[in-house]
mmCIF file of C-alpha atoms in Angstrom:
data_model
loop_
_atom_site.group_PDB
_atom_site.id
_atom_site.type_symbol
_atom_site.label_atom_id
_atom_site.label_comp_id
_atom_site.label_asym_id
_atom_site.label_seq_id
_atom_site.Cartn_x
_atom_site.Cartn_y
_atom_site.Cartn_z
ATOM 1 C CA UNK A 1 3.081 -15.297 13.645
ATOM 2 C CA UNK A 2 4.682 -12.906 11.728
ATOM 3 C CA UNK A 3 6.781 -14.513 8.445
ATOM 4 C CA UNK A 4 8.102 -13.163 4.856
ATOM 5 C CA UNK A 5 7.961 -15.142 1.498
ATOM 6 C CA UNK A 6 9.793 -14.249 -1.673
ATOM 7 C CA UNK A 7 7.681 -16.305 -4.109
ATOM 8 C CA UNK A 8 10.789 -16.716 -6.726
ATOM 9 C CA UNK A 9 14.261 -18.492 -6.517
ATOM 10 C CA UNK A 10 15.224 -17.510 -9.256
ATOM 11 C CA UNK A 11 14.772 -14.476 -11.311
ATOM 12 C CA UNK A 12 17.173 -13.955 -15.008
ATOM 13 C CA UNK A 13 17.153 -10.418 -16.542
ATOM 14 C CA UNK A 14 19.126 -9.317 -19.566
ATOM 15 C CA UNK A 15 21.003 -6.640 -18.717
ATOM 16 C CA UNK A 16 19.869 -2.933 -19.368
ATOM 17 C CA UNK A 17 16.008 -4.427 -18.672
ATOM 18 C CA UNK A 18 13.948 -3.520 -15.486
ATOM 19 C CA UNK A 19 14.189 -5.888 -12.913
ATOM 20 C CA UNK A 20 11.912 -6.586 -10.121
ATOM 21 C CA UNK A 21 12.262 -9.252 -6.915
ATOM 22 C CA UNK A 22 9.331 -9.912 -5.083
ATOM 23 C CA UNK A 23 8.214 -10.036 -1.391
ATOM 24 C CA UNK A 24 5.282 -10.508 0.434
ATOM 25 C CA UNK A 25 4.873 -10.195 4.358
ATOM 26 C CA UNK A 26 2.284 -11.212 7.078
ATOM 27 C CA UNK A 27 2.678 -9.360 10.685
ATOM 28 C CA UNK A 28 0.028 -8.828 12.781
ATOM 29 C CA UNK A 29 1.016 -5.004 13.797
ATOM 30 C CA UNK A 30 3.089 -2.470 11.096
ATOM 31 C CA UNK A 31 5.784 -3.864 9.312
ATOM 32 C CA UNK A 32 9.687 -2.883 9.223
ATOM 33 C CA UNK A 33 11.044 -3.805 6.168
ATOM 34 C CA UNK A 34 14.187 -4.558 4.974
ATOM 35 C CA UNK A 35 16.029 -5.872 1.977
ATOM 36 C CA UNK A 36 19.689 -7.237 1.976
ATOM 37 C CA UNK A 37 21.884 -8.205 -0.702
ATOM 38 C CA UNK A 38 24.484 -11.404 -0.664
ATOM 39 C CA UNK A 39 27.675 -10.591 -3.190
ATOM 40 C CA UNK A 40 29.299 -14.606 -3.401
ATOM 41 C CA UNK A 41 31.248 -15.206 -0.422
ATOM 42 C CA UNK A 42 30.333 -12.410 0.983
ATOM 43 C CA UNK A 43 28.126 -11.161 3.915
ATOM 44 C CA UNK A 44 24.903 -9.599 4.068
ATOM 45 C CA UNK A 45 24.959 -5.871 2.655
ATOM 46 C CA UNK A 46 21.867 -3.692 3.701
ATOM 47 C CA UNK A 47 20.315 -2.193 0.204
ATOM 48 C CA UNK A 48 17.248 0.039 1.930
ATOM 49 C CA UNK A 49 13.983 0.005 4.695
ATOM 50 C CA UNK A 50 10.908 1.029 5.383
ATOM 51 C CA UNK A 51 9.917 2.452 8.511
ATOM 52 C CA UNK A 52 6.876 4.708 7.690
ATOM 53 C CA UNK A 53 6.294 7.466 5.603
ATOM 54 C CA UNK A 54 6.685 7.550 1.915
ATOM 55 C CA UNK A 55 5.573 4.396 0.353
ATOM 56 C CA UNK A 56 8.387 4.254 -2.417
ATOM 57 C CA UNK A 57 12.005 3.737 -0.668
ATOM 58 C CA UNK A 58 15.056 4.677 -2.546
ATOM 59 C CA UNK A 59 18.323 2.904 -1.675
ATOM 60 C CA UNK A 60 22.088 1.620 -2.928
ATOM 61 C CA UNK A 61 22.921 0.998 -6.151
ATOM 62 C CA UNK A 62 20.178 2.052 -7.321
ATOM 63 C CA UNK A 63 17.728 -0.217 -6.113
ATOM 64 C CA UNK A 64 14.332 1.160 -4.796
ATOM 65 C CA UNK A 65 10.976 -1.056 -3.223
ATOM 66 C CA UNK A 66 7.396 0.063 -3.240
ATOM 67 C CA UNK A 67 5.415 -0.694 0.136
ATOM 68 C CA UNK A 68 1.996 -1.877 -0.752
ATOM 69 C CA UNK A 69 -0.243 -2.296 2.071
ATOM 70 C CA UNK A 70 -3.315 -3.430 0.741
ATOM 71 C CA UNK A 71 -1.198 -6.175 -0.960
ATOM 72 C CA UNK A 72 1.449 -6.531 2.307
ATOM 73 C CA UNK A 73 4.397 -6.640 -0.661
ATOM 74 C CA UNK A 74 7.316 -4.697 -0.295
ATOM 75 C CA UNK A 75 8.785 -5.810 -4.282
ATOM 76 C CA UNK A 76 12.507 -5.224 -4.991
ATOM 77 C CA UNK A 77 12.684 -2.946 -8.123
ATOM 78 C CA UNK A 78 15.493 -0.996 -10.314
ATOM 79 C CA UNK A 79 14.959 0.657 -13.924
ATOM 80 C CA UNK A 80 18.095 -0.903 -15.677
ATOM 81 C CA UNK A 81 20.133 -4.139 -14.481
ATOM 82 C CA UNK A 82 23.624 -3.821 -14.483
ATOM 83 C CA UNK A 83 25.933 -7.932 -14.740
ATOM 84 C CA UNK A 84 27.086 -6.780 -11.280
ATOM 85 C CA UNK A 85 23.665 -6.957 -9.838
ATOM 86 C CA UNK A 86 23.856 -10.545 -9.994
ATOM 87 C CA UNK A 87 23.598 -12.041 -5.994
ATOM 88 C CA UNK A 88 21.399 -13.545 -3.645
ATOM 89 C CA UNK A 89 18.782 -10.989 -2.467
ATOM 90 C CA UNK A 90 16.613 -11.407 0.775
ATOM 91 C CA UNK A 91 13.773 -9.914 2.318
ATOM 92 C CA UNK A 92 13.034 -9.735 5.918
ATOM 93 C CA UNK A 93 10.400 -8.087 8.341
ATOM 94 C CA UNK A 94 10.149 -7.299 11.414
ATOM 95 C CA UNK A 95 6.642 -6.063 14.091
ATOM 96 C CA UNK A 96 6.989 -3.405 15.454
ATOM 97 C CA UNK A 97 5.938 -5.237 18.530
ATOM 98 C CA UNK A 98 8.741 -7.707 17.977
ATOM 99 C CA UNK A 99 11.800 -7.602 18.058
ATOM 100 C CA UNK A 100 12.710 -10.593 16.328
ATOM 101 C CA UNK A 101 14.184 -10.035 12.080
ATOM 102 C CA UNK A 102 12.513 -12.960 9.896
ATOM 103 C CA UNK A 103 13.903 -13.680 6.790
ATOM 104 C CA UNK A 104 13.047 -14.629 4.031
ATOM 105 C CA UNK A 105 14.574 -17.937 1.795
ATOM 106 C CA UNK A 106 16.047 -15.218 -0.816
ATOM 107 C CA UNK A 107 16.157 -15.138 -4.638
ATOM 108 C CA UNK A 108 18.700 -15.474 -6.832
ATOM 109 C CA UNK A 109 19.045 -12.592 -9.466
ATOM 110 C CA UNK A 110 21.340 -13.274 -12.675
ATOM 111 C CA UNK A 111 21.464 -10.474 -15.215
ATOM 112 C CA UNK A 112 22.638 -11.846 -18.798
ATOM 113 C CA UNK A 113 25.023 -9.478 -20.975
ATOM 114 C CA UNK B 1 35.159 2.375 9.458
ATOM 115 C CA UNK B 2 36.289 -1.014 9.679
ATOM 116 C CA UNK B 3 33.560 -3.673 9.536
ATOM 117 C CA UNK B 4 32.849 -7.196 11.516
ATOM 118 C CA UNK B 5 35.231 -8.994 11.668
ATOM 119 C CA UNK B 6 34.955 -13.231 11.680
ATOM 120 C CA UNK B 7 37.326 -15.875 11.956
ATOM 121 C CA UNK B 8 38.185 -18.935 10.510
ATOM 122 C CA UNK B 9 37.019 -18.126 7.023
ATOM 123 C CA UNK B 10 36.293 -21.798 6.654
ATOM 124 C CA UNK B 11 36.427 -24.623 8.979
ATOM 125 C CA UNK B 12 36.425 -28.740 8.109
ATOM 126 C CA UNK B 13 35.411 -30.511 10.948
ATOM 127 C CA UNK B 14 34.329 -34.267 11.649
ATOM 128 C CA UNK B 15 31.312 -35.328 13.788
ATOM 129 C CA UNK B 16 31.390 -35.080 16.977
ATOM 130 C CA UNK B 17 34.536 -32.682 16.978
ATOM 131 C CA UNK B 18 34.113 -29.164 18.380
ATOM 132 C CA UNK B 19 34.458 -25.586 16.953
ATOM 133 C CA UNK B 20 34.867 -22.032 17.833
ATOM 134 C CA UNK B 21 34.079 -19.311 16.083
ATOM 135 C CA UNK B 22 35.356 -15.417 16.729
ATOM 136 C CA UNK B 23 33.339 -12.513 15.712
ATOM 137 C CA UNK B 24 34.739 -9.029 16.374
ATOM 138 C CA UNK B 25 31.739 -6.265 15.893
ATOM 139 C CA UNK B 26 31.952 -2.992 14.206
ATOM 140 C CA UNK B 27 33.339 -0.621 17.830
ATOM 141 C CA UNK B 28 30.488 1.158 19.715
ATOM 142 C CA UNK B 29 27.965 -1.446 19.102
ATOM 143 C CA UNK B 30 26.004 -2.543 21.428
ATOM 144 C CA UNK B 31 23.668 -5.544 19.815
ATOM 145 C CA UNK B 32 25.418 -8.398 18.378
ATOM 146 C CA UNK B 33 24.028 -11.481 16.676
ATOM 147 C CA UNK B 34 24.541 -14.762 15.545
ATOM 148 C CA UNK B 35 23.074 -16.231 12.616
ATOM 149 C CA UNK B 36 23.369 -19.142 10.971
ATOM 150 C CA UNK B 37 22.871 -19.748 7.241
ATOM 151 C CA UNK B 38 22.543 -23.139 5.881
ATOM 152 C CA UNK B 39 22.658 -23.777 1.769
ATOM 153 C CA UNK B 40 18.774 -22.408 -0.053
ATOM 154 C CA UNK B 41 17.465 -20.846 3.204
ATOM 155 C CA UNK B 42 17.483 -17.370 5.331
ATOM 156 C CA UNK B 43 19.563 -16.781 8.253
ATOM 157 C CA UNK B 44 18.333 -18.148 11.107
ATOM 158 C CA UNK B 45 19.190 -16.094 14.044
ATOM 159 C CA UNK B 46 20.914 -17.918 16.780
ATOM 160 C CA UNK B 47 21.384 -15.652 19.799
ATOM 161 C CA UNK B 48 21.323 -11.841 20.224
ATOM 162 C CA UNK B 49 23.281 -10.394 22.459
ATOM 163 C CA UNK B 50 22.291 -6.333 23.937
ATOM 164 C CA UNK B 51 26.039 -5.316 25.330
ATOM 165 C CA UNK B 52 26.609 -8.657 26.987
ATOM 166 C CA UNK B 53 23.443 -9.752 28.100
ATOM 167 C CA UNK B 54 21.456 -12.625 25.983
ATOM 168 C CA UNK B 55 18.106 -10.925 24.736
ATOM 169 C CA UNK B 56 17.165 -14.001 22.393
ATOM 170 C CA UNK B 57 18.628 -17.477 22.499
ATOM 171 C CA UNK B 58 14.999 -19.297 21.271
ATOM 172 C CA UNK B 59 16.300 -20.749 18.719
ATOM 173 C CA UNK B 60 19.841 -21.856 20.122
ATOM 174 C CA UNK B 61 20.276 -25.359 20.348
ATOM 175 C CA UNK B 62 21.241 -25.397 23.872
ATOM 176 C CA UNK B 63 22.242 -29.147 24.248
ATOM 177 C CA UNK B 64 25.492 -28.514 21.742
ATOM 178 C CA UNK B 65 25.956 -24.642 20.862
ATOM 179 C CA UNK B 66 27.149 -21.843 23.200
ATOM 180 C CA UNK B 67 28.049 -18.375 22.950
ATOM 181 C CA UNK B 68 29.388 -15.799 25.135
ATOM 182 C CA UNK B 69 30.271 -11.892 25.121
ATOM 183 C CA UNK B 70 32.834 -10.836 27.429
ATOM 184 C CA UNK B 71 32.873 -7.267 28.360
ATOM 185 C CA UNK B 72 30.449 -6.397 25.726
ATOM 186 C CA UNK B 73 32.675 -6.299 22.848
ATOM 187 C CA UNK B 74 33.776 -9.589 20.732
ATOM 188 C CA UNK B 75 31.882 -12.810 21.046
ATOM 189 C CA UNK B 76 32.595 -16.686 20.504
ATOM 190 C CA UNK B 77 29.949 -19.372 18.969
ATOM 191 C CA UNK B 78 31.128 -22.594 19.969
ATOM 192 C CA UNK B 79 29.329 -25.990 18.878
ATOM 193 C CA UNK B 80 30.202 -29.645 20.766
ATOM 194 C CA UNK B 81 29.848 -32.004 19.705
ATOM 195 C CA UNK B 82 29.066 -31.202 15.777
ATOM 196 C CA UNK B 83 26.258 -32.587 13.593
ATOM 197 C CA UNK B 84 26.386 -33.227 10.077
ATOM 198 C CA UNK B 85 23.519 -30.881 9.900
ATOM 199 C CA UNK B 86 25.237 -28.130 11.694
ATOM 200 C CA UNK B 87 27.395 -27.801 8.014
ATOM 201 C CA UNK B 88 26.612 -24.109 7.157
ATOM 202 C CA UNK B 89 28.033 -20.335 7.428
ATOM 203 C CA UNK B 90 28.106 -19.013 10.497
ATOM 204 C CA UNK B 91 27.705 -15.268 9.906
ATOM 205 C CA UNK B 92 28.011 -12.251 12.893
ATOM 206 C CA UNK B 93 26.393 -8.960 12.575
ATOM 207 C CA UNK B 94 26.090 -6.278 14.686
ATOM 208 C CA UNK B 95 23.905 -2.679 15.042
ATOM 209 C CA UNK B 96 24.715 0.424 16.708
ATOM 210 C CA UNK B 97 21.659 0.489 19.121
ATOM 211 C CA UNK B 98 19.384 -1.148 21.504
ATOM 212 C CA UNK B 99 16.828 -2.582 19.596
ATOM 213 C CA UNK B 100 16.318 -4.523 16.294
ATOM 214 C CA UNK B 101 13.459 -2.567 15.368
ATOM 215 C CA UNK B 102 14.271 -0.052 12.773
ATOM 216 C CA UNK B 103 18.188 -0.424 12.433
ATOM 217 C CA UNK B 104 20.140 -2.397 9.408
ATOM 218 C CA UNK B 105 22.602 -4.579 10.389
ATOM 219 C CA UNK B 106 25.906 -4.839 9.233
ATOM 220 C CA UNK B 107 27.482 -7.960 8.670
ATOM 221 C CA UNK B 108 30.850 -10.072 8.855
ATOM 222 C CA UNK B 109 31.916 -12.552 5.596
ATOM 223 C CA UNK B 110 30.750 -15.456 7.870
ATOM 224 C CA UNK B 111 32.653 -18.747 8.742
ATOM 225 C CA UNK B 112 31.978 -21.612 6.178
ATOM 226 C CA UNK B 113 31.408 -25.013 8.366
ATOM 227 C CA UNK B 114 31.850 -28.048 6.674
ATOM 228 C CA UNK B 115 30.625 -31.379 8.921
ATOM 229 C CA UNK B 116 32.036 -34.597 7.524
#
């Protein structure tokens, strides 16, 4: 059965530093993957995918993910956290033989001024 | 482009009572789904609708929640009688095509469900 686990529930950052949010997978065909972003009180924002192709996926705000096969990760990643980054983040994954989105339990980034 | 649209914003409820909630997708798409979100964990999805046919209601608790899509377009999530544990957001997303596979979703602000 295919699931996701983001290992962290937490991560803090001081602003301006590199941040980086991890997920790992398990599917038993090729992944989709996805990661969303929850603002407070808010819904679920799409940030970027991976479909196939280049390993290293670029997507809003500034956020990018590197697709690592040989380690099934797809980590969360940006050069220089901004306060405003701050939110729940979630991974998710779907088979390409399934239909079915499974989330992950999501991580909780604060960036510190 | 407007988004999806969800009403109430919140809802207080006690056991046994029953709720509706109204999700309005973003126009032209054709998958709709429910999720629900409780407190620490990851949506759970609820029921996907394809136009308005059900393509995945596993994980609906049949027994107590419903949902319908007339006409393909808005949808309703109703739950009767309510659980204490059914206290968490209700959120409603929708995609522009068929399939799940390679699309992002874009979702509403939810419904907050509170289950005294």
């Amino acid at each position: 059965a295919q699931s996701v686990a983001q290992p962290e529930d937490q991560v803090n950052v001081a602003e301006g530093n590199p941040l980086t949010v991890k997920c790992t997978y398990s599917v038993s065909g090729n992944p989709y993957l996805f990661w969303y972003v929850q603002y407070p009180n808010r819904g679920l924002q799409f940030l970027l995918k991976y479909i196939t192709g280049d390993n290293l996926v670029k997507g809003s705000y500034g956020f990018e993910a590197e697709f690592n096969k040989s380690q099934t990760s797809f980590h969360l990643k940006k050069p220089s956290a901004l306060v405003s980054d701050s939110a729940l983040y979630f991974c998710a994954v779907i088979e390409d033989s399934n239909y079915q989105l499974i989330w992950g339990a999501g991580t909780k980034l604060i960036i510190k001024p | 482009e407007a988004g999806v649209a969800q009403s109430p914003r919140y809802k207080i409820i006690e056991k046994r009572q029953s709720v509706a909630f109204w999700c309005n997708p973003i126009s032209g798409h054709a998958t709709l789904y429910w999720y629900q979100q409780i407190l620490g964990q990851g949506p759970k999805l609820l029921i996907q609708f394809q136009n308005n046919g059900v393509v995945d209601d596993s994980q609906l608790p049949k027994d107590r929640f419903s949902a319908e899509r007339l006409k393909g377009v808005d949808s309703t999530l109703k739950i009767q009688p309510a659980k204490l544990e059914d206290s968490a957001v209700y959120l409603c997303a929708s995609s522009l095509g068929q399939r799940t596979t390679n699309e992002k979703l874009f979702f509403g602000s939810g419904t907050q469900l509170s289950v005294l």
